[in-house]
Coordinates of C-alpha atoms in Angstrom, one line a residue:
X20 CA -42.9 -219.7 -134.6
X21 CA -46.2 -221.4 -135.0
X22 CA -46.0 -223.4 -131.5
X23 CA -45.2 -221.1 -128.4
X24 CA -41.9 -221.7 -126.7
X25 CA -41.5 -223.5 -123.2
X26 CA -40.9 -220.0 -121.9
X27 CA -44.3 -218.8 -122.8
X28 CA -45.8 -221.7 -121.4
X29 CA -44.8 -221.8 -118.4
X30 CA -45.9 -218.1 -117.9
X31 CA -49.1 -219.5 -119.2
X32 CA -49.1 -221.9 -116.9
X33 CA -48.2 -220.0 -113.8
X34 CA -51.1 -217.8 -114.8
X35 CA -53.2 -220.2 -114.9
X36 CA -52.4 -221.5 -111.3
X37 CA -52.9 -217.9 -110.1
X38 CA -55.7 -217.1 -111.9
X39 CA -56.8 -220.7 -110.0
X40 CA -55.9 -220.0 -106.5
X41 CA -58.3 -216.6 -107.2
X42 CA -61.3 -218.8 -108.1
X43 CA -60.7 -221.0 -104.9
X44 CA -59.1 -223.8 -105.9
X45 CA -56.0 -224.9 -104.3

């Protein structure tokens, strides 16, 4: 599919939360 499903974006998004707690930011 050309958009990513809800699934895949919220694994995106949970990444991207980690990915912020490791630069600091809460």
């Amino acid at each position: 599919p050309p958009y990513p499903t809800r699934e895949i974006l919220k694994e995106k998004l949970l990444l991207a939360i980690e990915n912020c707690e490791g630069f600091g930011i809460e």
